[in-house]
């Protein structure tokens, strides 16, 4: 009689051991792959989001510096153009007749280091504080070019004024010059008016702009001249040539951000843009670069990645241990029960009969595996949902930050009104609507009278509050469909649409004068200021010249100021 116990026992034991090992290995592999997938996906979105946010911050800083440079150069060009047309300047016969006018302009913006008038012979006729009077400046570029027309001289060191002017900062004196011809009533050039703008204003703006960024992000701001020379930036790079991809893009007029290797061998995230006034021939073209070491920008995300890797490994070990316990409880046990039943039946000598074998083979094992698979799938779904929720949160955060940046770009931070950028987008649309509907639109240029006195007397906080109330009154006095924007300082612009005619524009603008003359209740005082208002009307069918319309309103406003302030002048064009 043959014994089958010996061959059956090792075969059953081998199958049981192999199945348990295979299932345990499969569970460990599935858990490991799931954890790795989760780690790599989260790491990918985390790094991409962090880099995108860092680039947007750098680009925003470059925009702010660019706008500051543009505003000051535009202001200087406008004041040189305006001053050269004043009768008191054009008809001056003695230096003492015009010197107070020059000093008044210098007091309005202390960074005007020197303002002078040179005669056609190249000698300085009059100047602030009498500096360089009767000195021959005919060989200076600002004089030769200023005789021909409005001219700006780029960043340069002090030549004649180096030993005469005192600087409040340790940096060397550097200037940007704006010069224009002085013509008589017959159009004959009688001299050149020039303003030497101290470069200290750009240095201060860069320091004020980057104080929080340097502390939090380690960013550096550079301003590069059109010939590639660094005129503002880290001390080792000042007045030296620079060549980077971001600079080349900025000089081509592009705006954006990039990842690049700089001459020092380090990798930086760089935001870049270019200055320049559209349509203004004497505008200066500077490239504004804001850079940040990549290792600094991505330090936080990389630290988070390392933490997530450790957490993922620990989670994988924990899940693998749980899987092994489940295999032993719900899979190995039933198989051992089956093998024990077979072994008992063989040892009893009764042979293996179907009715003696528990209904475990196949059915019970499939049931256990289905429960295990269901558990794994459930875990994977939970992890996927958690990952999707995390991704949605990341996308929502990026969208919120993007919306905040867009709002900062289009609104004035002090008054909450639309800024110059928003105005320049809205005005062309208003002109198109005027042409389409056959109803004129108007630009109202308002400049507060007496703001400097309030600001100097009661301080900048009260001055800021006055600006907020002033802007709010303008917005409340016009229709909700009209737009009110703050350009800079105490200058505001309103766009009125759907007007009946020029008289309608003038009547609506006149309503603002008494409203703006009412007292303003500040924290420490109650003040009264006025407004000089210039109005320019765009008639349907006229050329849609945005700059010309703003210039007409601006000139009308200055005409109101010259006529005695707190009044309104309508452009006659």
XYZ file of C-alpha atoms in Angstrom:
573
model
C 0.000 0.000 0.000
C 1.399 3.415 -1.080
C 1.853 6.310 1.396
C 1.118 9.743 -0.091
C 1.729 11.723 3.100
C 5.407 12.333 2.396
C 4.976 13.779 -1.080
C 1.834 15.750 -0.228
C 3.205 17.483 2.882
C 6.164 19.299 1.296
C 4.171 20.205 -1.806
C 1.390 21.828 0.231
C 3.873 23.581 2.544
C 5.793 24.965 -0.438
C 2.644 26.312 -2.055
C 1.468 27.957 1.184
C 4.802 29.629 1.826
C 5.141 30.823 -1.767
C 1.624 32.314 -1.884
C 2.022 34.213 1.391
C 5.394 35.607 0.358
C 4.093 36.633 -3.043
C 1.051 38.413 -1.611
C 3.107 40.173 1.081
C 5.620 41.293 -1.536
C 2.798 42.530 -3.752
C 1.257 44.554 -0.920
C 4.615 46.102 -0.008
C 5.271 46.966 -3.653
C 1.820 48.504 -4.110
C 2.166 50.593 -0.954
C 5.671 51.694 -1.947
C 4.599 52.698 -5.467
C 1.570 54.574 -4.143
C 3.690 56.516 -1.644
C 6.334 57.291 -4.268
C 3.671 58.450 -6.733
C 2.176 60.708 -4.104
C 5.590 62.122 -3.207
C 6.675 62.865 -6.771
C 3.354 64.449 -7.767
C 3.208 66.705 -4.709
C 6.903 67.587 -5.087
C 6.365 68.470 -8.749
C 3.424 70.804 -8.100
C 5.111 72.283 -5.030
C 8.293 73.242 -6.928
C 6.433 74.568 -9.977
C 4.124 76.674 -7.833
C 7.002 78.053 -5.750
C 9.056 78.996 -8.836
C 6.042 80.647 -10.491
C 5.320 82.682 -7.371
C 8.976 83.731 -6.995
C 9.109 84.870 -10.634
C 5.916 86.891 -10.261
C 7.314 88.621 -7.175
C 10.552 89.518 -8.992
C 8.630 90.743 -12.041
C 6.395 92.872 -9.815
C 9.457 94.489 -8.204
C 10.935 95.273 -11.641
C 7.620 96.850 -12.695
C 7.525 99.032 -9.590
C 11.084 100.273 -10.142
C 10.421 100.851 -13.845
C 7.300 102.893 -13.085
C 9.210 104.979 -10.517
C 11.966 105.764 -13.024
C 9.407 106.604 -15.716
C 7.420 108.895 -13.431
C 10.402 110.989 -12.318
C 11.856 111.340 -15.839
C 8.400 112.230 -17.212
C 7.900 114.799 -14.481
C 11.291 116.384 -15.156
C 10.694 116.512 -18.914
C 7.297 118.098 -18.367
C 8.624 120.715 -15.959
C 11.518 121.641 -18.273
C 9.085 121.996 -21.159
C 6.704 124.094 -19.032
C 9.404 126.300 -17.478
C 11.004 127.057 -20.843
C 7.678 128.490 -22.037
C 7.130 130.837 -19.060
C 7.369 134.529 -19.925
C 9.341 135.152 -16.748
C 12.036 132.785 -18.070
C 11.872 133.779 -21.718
C 11.996 137.531 -21.039
C 14.503 137.531 -18.181
C 17.186 140.188 -18.510
C 18.955 139.835 -15.166
C 19.859 136.629 -13.247
C 18.038 137.856 -10.139
C 14.799 138.117 -12.175
C 14.667 134.400 -12.940
C 16.650 132.875 -10.074
C 13.598 132.705 -7.711
C 11.659 130.776 -10.353
C 14.473 128.234 -10.669
C 14.764 127.948 -6.885
C 11.013 127.400 -6.575
C 11.227 124.505 -9.029
C 14.161 123.048 -7.111
C 12.265 123.284 -3.825
C 9.349 121.377 -5.352
C 11.656 118.382 -5.919
C 14.878 118.497 -3.836
C 16.591 115.929 -6.077
C 16.901 118.639 -8.719
C 20.540 119.191 -7.721
C 21.123 122.143 -10.062
C 18.924 124.128 -12.442
C 20.435 126.641 -14.803
C 19.864 128.760 -17.891
C 22.656 129.153 -20.427
C 22.651 131.863 -23.075
C 23.257 131.195 -26.767
C 26.968 131.960 -26.211
C 27.242 128.913 -23.932
C 27.704 130.837 -20.664
C 25.452 130.220 -17.665
C 23.144 133.227 -17.347
C 21.311 132.254 -14.139
C 21.293 129.219 -11.850
C 20.052 128.018 -8.497
C 22.171 129.494 -5.694
C 24.188 131.287 -8.381
C 26.356 128.215 -8.995
C 28.363 128.215 -12.259
C 26.968 131.588 -13.353
C 29.093 133.059 -16.172
C 30.855 129.694 -16.568
C 31.226 128.493 -20.172
C 29.281 125.235 -20.643
C 29.190 125.287 -24.442
C 31.107 122.003 -24.612
C 28.675 120.136 -22.370
C 26.375 117.704 -24.267
C 23.249 119.022 -22.580
C 23.893 122.499 -23.975
C 24.698 121.515 -27.556
C 21.777 119.095 -27.740
C 19.431 121.362 -25.773
C 19.905 124.119 -28.343
C 18.401 121.742 -30.928
C 15.443 120.508 -28.912
C 14.319 118.714 -25.757
C 17.149 116.383 -24.689
C 17.946 113.946 -21.883
C 21.526 113.035 -20.962
C 21.984 109.582 -19.464
C 23.627 108.712 -16.137
C 27.028 110.453 -15.863
C 29.454 111.696 -13.162
C 29.668 115.294 -11.973
C 32.138 117.366 -13.996
C 31.725 121.033 -13.129
C 29.504 120.622 -10.056
C 31.513 117.912 -8.303
C 33.275 120.311 -5.940
C 30.359 122.748 -5.546
C 27.473 120.517 -4.466
C 27.308 118.657 -1.174
C 25.861 115.150 -1.173
C 23.916 113.786 1.794
C 24.887 110.213 0.912
C 28.298 108.471 0.765
C 27.744 107.481 -2.874
C 29.495 109.601 -5.523
C 27.516 112.335 -7.268
C 25.880 111.144 -10.451
C 23.331 113.003 -12.586
C 20.719 112.622 -15.279
C 20.238 115.841 -17.283
C 17.090 117.139 -18.967
C 17.527 120.216 -21.163
C 15.328 122.160 -23.576
C 15.583 125.295 -25.685
C 14.187 128.659 -24.599
C 12.599 130.361 -27.582
C 11.222 133.862 -27.955
C 7.874 134.720 -29.508
C 9.443 134.437 -32.976
C 10.714 130.920 -32.361
C 14.370 131.979 -32.134
C 16.438 130.041 -29.555
C 17.589 132.430 -26.820
C 19.175 129.889 -24.510
C 18.911 126.466 -22.887
C 17.146 125.530 -19.627
C 18.607 122.447 -17.950
C 17.844 120.413 -14.835
C 20.556 118.218 -13.286
C 18.637 115.412 -11.562
C 20.625 113.756 -8.774
C 20.811 109.949 -9.036
C 20.189 109.742 -5.265
C 16.421 109.526 -5.902
C 16.883 106.254 -7.810
C 19.131 104.854 -5.076
C 16.589 105.734 -2.389
C 13.734 104.197 -4.350
C 15.698 100.981 -4.817
C 16.485 100.810 -1.095
C 12.877 101.492 -0.083
C 11.599 98.971 -2.603
C 13.968 96.164 -1.645
C 14.150 96.468 2.159
C 11.457 93.795 2.750
C 12.544 91.777 -0.271
C 16.189 91.656 0.842
C 15.172 90.588 4.312
C 12.735 87.914 3.156
C 13.868 86.807 -0.290
C 17.481 87.990 -0.791
C 16.602 89.879 -3.996
C 18.889 92.396 -5.744
C 17.797 95.204 -8.077
C 19.896 96.422 -11.000
C 19.366 99.314 -13.427
C 21.466 98.971 -16.581
C 22.173 101.707 -19.095
C 21.498 101.078 -22.787
C 25.215 100.386 -23.382
C 25.186 97.571 -20.812
C 26.783 99.515 -17.926
C 25.268 98.922 -14.479
C 24.222 102.299 -13.007
C 22.380 100.963 -9.958
C 22.930 97.683 -8.200
C 25.374 95.765 -5.961
C 28.579 97.700 -5.253
C 30.974 95.268 -7.070
C 28.946 95.598 -10.292
C 28.462 99.399 -10.360
C 29.597 101.136 -13.551
C 30.755 97.860 -15.080
C 29.546 96.086 -18.201
C 26.959 93.331 -17.846
C 25.869 90.698 -20.361
C 23.013 88.306 -19.538
C 20.090 86.829 -21.429
C 17.596 88.762 -19.301
C 19.379 92.042 -20.130
C 19.270 91.247 -23.856
C 15.534 90.557 -23.639
C 14.868 93.750 -21.676
C 16.848 95.805 -24.214
C 14.633 94.337 -26.945
C 11.624 95.741 -25.086
C 10.477 92.416 -23.621
C 9.059 92.012 -20.107
C 9.059 88.776 -18.146
C 11.138 86.487 -15.931
C 13.643 83.717 -16.539
C 16.052 81.268 -14.944
C 19.647 81.899 -15.981
C 23.300 81.613 -14.987
C 24.985 84.953 -14.285
C 28.678 85.819 -14.819
C 29.424 84.913 -11.181
C 28.498 81.293 -12.002
C 25.362 81.241 -9.843
C 21.873 80.427 -11.078
C 19.314 83.192 -10.526
C 15.627 83.736 -11.112
C 15.450 87.126 -12.843
C 12.553 89.492 -13.554
C 13.248 92.015 -16.292
C 11.622 95.023 -17.989
C 12.608 98.301 -19.656
C 11.835 101.944 -18.948
C 10.876 104.557 -21.506
C 7.934 106.863 -22.150
C 5.876 105.855 -25.158
C 5.998 108.535 -27.813
C 8.538 110.686 -25.928
C 11.676 111.069 -28.081
C 13.981 112.199 -25.251
C 13.040 109.264 -23.026
C 15.877 107.210 -21.493
C 15.973 103.451 -21.979
C 17.098 101.649 -18.859
C 16.813 97.921 -18.300
C 15.505 97.017 -14.835
C 16.571 93.588 -13.568
C 15.555 92.042 -10.234
C 17.399 88.822 -9.481
C 17.213 86.214 -6.727
C 19.496 83.189 -6.226
C 17.602 80.060 -7.164
C 18.852 78.229 -4.098
C 17.374 80.984 -1.906
C 14.102 81.181 -3.837
C 13.597 77.406 -3.718
C 15.013 76.782 -0.217
C 11.551 76.523 1.341
C 10.097 74.133 -1.272
C 13.200 71.921 -1.132
C 12.982 71.735 2.669
C 9.318 70.798 2.350
C 10.299 68.121 -0.179
C 12.803 66.571 2.213
C 10.217 66.530 4.969
C 7.701 64.918 2.644
C 10.245 62.256 1.646
C 10.826 61.290 5.280
C 7.080 61.296 5.949
C 6.450 59.197 2.831
C 9.043 56.583 3.876
C 7.552 56.338 7.362
C 4.062 56.091 5.904
C 5.231 53.330 3.533
C 6.772 51.328 6.383
C 3.612 51.675 8.458
C 1.358 50.655 5.559
C 3.623 47.689 4.699
C 3.495 46.451 8.299
C -0.286 46.735 8.306
C -0.417 44.851 4.993
C 1.732 42.019 6.365
C -0.569 41.662 9.382
C -3.610 41.570 7.113
C -2.016 38.889 4.935
C -1.235 36.741 7.941
C -4.705 37.194 9.401
C -6.893 36.829 6.335
C -4.823 34.818 3.815
C -2.119 32.669 5.424
C -4.440 31.440 8.202
C -7.111 29.984 5.915
C -4.429 28.317 3.740
C -2.808 26.745 6.829
C -6.236 25.594 7.923
C -6.701 23.960 4.541
C -3.275 22.267 4.638
C -3.893 21.067 8.209
C -7.182 19.511 7.188
C -5.494 17.724 4.285
C -2.650 16.556 6.507
C -5.032 15.168 9.125
C -7.032 13.363 6.511
C -3.881 11.784 5.042
C -2.492 10.775 8.428
C -5.765 9.158 9.373
C -5.378 6.980 6.263
C -8.865 7.757 5.084
C -7.599 9.521 1.959
C -8.544 12.975 0.786
C -12.201 13.399 0.083
C -13.946 16.486 -1.139
C -16.405 16.576 1.758
C -13.484 16.586 4.260
C -11.854 19.672 2.746
C -13.176 23.035 4.003
C -14.648 25.182 1.289
C -11.620 27.470 1.387
C -9.683 26.454 -1.693
C -10.188 29.178 -4.306
C -13.413 30.648 -2.906
C -12.122 31.719 0.511
C -8.773 32.832 -0.904
C -10.528 34.872 -3.624
C -12.731 36.479 -0.983
C -9.732 37.410 1.155
C -7.890 38.794 -1.853
C -10.933 40.782 -2.913
C -11.141 42.331 0.562
C -7.417 43.137 0.431
C -7.687 44.622 -3.017
C -10.758 46.613 -1.987
C -8.821 47.935 0.986
C -5.872 48.890 -1.217
C -8.114 50.554 -3.776
C -9.927 52.434 -1.033
C -6.612 53.626 0.375
C -5.413 54.651 -3.064
C -8.661 56.564 -3.692
C -8.321 58.362 -0.366
C -4.738 59.286 -1.170
C -5.741 60.428 -4.659
C -8.563 62.568 -3.245
C -6.169 64.051 -0.709
C -3.696 64.761 -3.505
C -6.397 66.333 -5.679
C -7.550 68.469 -2.745
C -3.944 69.561 -2.200
C -3.564 70.336 -5.901
C -6.813 72.354 -5.875
C -5.581 74.265 -2.850
C -2.282 75.000 -4.594
C -4.086 76.141 -7.754
C -6.467 78.273 -5.679
C -3.521 79.866 -3.860
C -1.773 80.634 -7.146
C -5.012 82.098 -8.560
C -5.494 84.279 -5.453
C -1.916 85.526 -5.584
C -2.253 86.222 -9.309
C -5.494 88.162 -8.687
C -3.777 90.159 -5.916
C -0.883 91.010 -8.232
C -3.295 92.079 -10.969
C -5.162 94.274 -8.484
C -1.878 95.840 -7.335
C -0.971 96.496 -10.958
C -4.262 98.264 -11.743
C -5.042 100.184 -8.503
C -3.361 102.905 -6.477
C -2.185 101.551 -3.126
C -3.049 104.726 -1.174
C -6.508 105.739 -2.427
C -7.748 102.445 -3.850
C -8.606 104.236 -7.089
C -7.497 102.932 -10.490
C -3.911 103.904 -11.293
C -2.226 105.224 -14.421
C -2.000 101.739 -15.947
C -5.768 101.219 -15.548
C -6.404 104.708 -16.955
C -4.282 104.019 -20.033
C -6.347 100.868 -20.676
C -9.764 102.462 -20.029
C -9.301 105.706 -21.991
C -8.956 104.093 -25.468
C -12.123 102.079 -24.769
C -13.968 105.273 -23.802
C -12.827 106.977 -27.037
C -14.021 104.009 -29.083
C -17.408 104.054 -27.328
C -17.687 107.786 -28.001
C -17.117 107.171 -31.723
C -19.517 104.225 -31.802
C -22.342 105.948 -29.877
C -21.801 109.423 -31.372
C -21.498 111.048 -27.919
C -18.361 112.912 -26.779
C -16.218 111.853 -23.870
C -13.974 114.117 -21.813
C -10.783 113.863 -19.775
C -10.732 115.974 -16.624
C -7.217 116.593 -15.218
C -7.313 117.708 -11.558
C -4.366 118.955 -9.499
C -4.909 119.759 -5.826
C -4.085 123.344 -4.829
C -2.431 123.636 -1.430
C -1.492 119.987 -0.912
C 2.190 120.697 -0.276
C 1.314 123.205 2.481
C -0.910 120.661 4.248
C 1.688 117.920 3.816
C 4.522 120.083 5.178
C 2.435 121.519 8.023
C 0.633 118.428 9.332
C 2.849 115.580 8.130
C 2.705 112.846 5.540
C 0.004 110.813 7.332
C -2.390 113.739 7.203
C -1.324 114.388 3.618
C -2.157 110.785 2.714
C -5.554 111.073 4.413
C -6.224 114.289 2.482
C -5.407 112.488 -0.788
C -7.803 109.671 0.120
C -10.663 112.074 0.928
C -9.916 114.192 -2.143
C -10.063 111.145 -4.440
C -13.216 109.867 -2.731
C -15.003 113.212 -3.276
C -14.166 113.169 -6.948
C -15.457 109.596 -7.272
C -18.675 110.490 -5.413
C -19.229 113.633 -7.473
C -19.181 111.877 -10.852
C -21.473 109.184 -12.162
C -20.881 105.532 -11.346
C -20.316 104.900 -15.045
C -17.451 107.424 -15.093
C -13.912 106.545 -14.059
C -11.666 108.352 -11.562
C -7.940 107.487 -11.390
C -4.933 108.767 -9.478
C -1.873 109.437 -11.623
C 0.755 110.398 -9.029
C 1.151 112.734 -6.093
C -1.855 115.060 -5.960
C -2.871 114.587 -9.595
C -6.149 112.865 -10.489
C -7.928 112.180 -13.778
C -11.627 111.552 -14.472
C -13.118 110.148 -17.682
C -16.660 111.370 -18.402
C -18.664 109.511 -21.047
C -22.009 109.887 -22.862
C -21.811 113.699 -22.850
C -24.175 115.890 -24.866
C -21.524 118.389 -25.993
C -18.525 120.421 -24.806
C -20.758 122.599 -22.611
C -22.066 119.485 -20.860
C -18.468 118.461 -20.059
C -17.682 121.938 -18.728
C -20.866 122.023 -16.617
C -20.113 118.624 -15.040
C -16.509 119.630 -14.362
C -17.662 122.926 -12.742
C -19.674 120.897 -10.223
C -16.428 119.539 -8.805
C -15.013 122.934 -7.770
C -17.396 123.667 -4.837
C -17.360 120.019 -3.757
C -13.564 119.971 -3.560
C -13.460 123.340 -1.737
C -15.484 122.060 1.215
C -13.397 121.533 4.402
C -11.578 118.250 4.911
C -11.681 116.857 8.446
C -8.353 115.190 9.192
C -7.156 113.586 12.423
C -5.423 116.701 13.750
C -6.880 119.538 11.745
C -9.590 120.696 9.349
C -8.180 122.082 6.124
C -9.476 123.683 2.952
C -7.840 123.098 -0.415
C -8.881 123.693 -3.983
C -8.280 122.219 -7.380
C -7.027 123.417 -10.724
C -8.984 121.589 -13.402
C -8.222 121.122 -17.064
C -10.784 119.626 -19.455
C -10.170 118.130 -22.895
C -13.072 116.780 -24.981
C -12.864 113.975 -27.528
C -15.478 114.473 -30.207
C -16.833 111.490 -32.202
C -14.839 111.139 -35.390
C -11.682 112.794 -34.026
C -8.384 110.901 -34.199
C -7.981 108.567 -31.236
C -4.731 110.047 -29.987
C -4.491 109.027 -26.334
C -1.325 110.994 -25.547
C -2.612 114.119 -27.281
C -5.918 114.033 -25.349
C -4.103 113.676 -22.002
C -1.642 116.405 -22.988
C -4.473 118.784 -23.849
C -6.120 118.201 -20.489
C -2.750 118.578 -18.731
C -2.020 121.883 -20.482
C -5.518 123.139 -19.667
C -4.923 122.283 -16.008
C -1.637 124.212 -15.975
C -3.433 127.114 -17.641
C -5.923 127.064 -14.759
C -3.032 127.152 -12.285
C -1.418 130.076 -14.064
C -4.765 131.883 -14.086
C -4.959 131.812 -10.292
C -5.783 128.234 -9.290
C -9.105 126.865 -8.014
C -10.656 127.266 -11.402
C -11.417 125.368 -14.559
C -10.052 125.738 -18.083
C -11.475 123.866 -21.073
C -9.088 123.036 -23.882
C -10.155 124.886 -27.038
C -9.138 122.131 -29.510
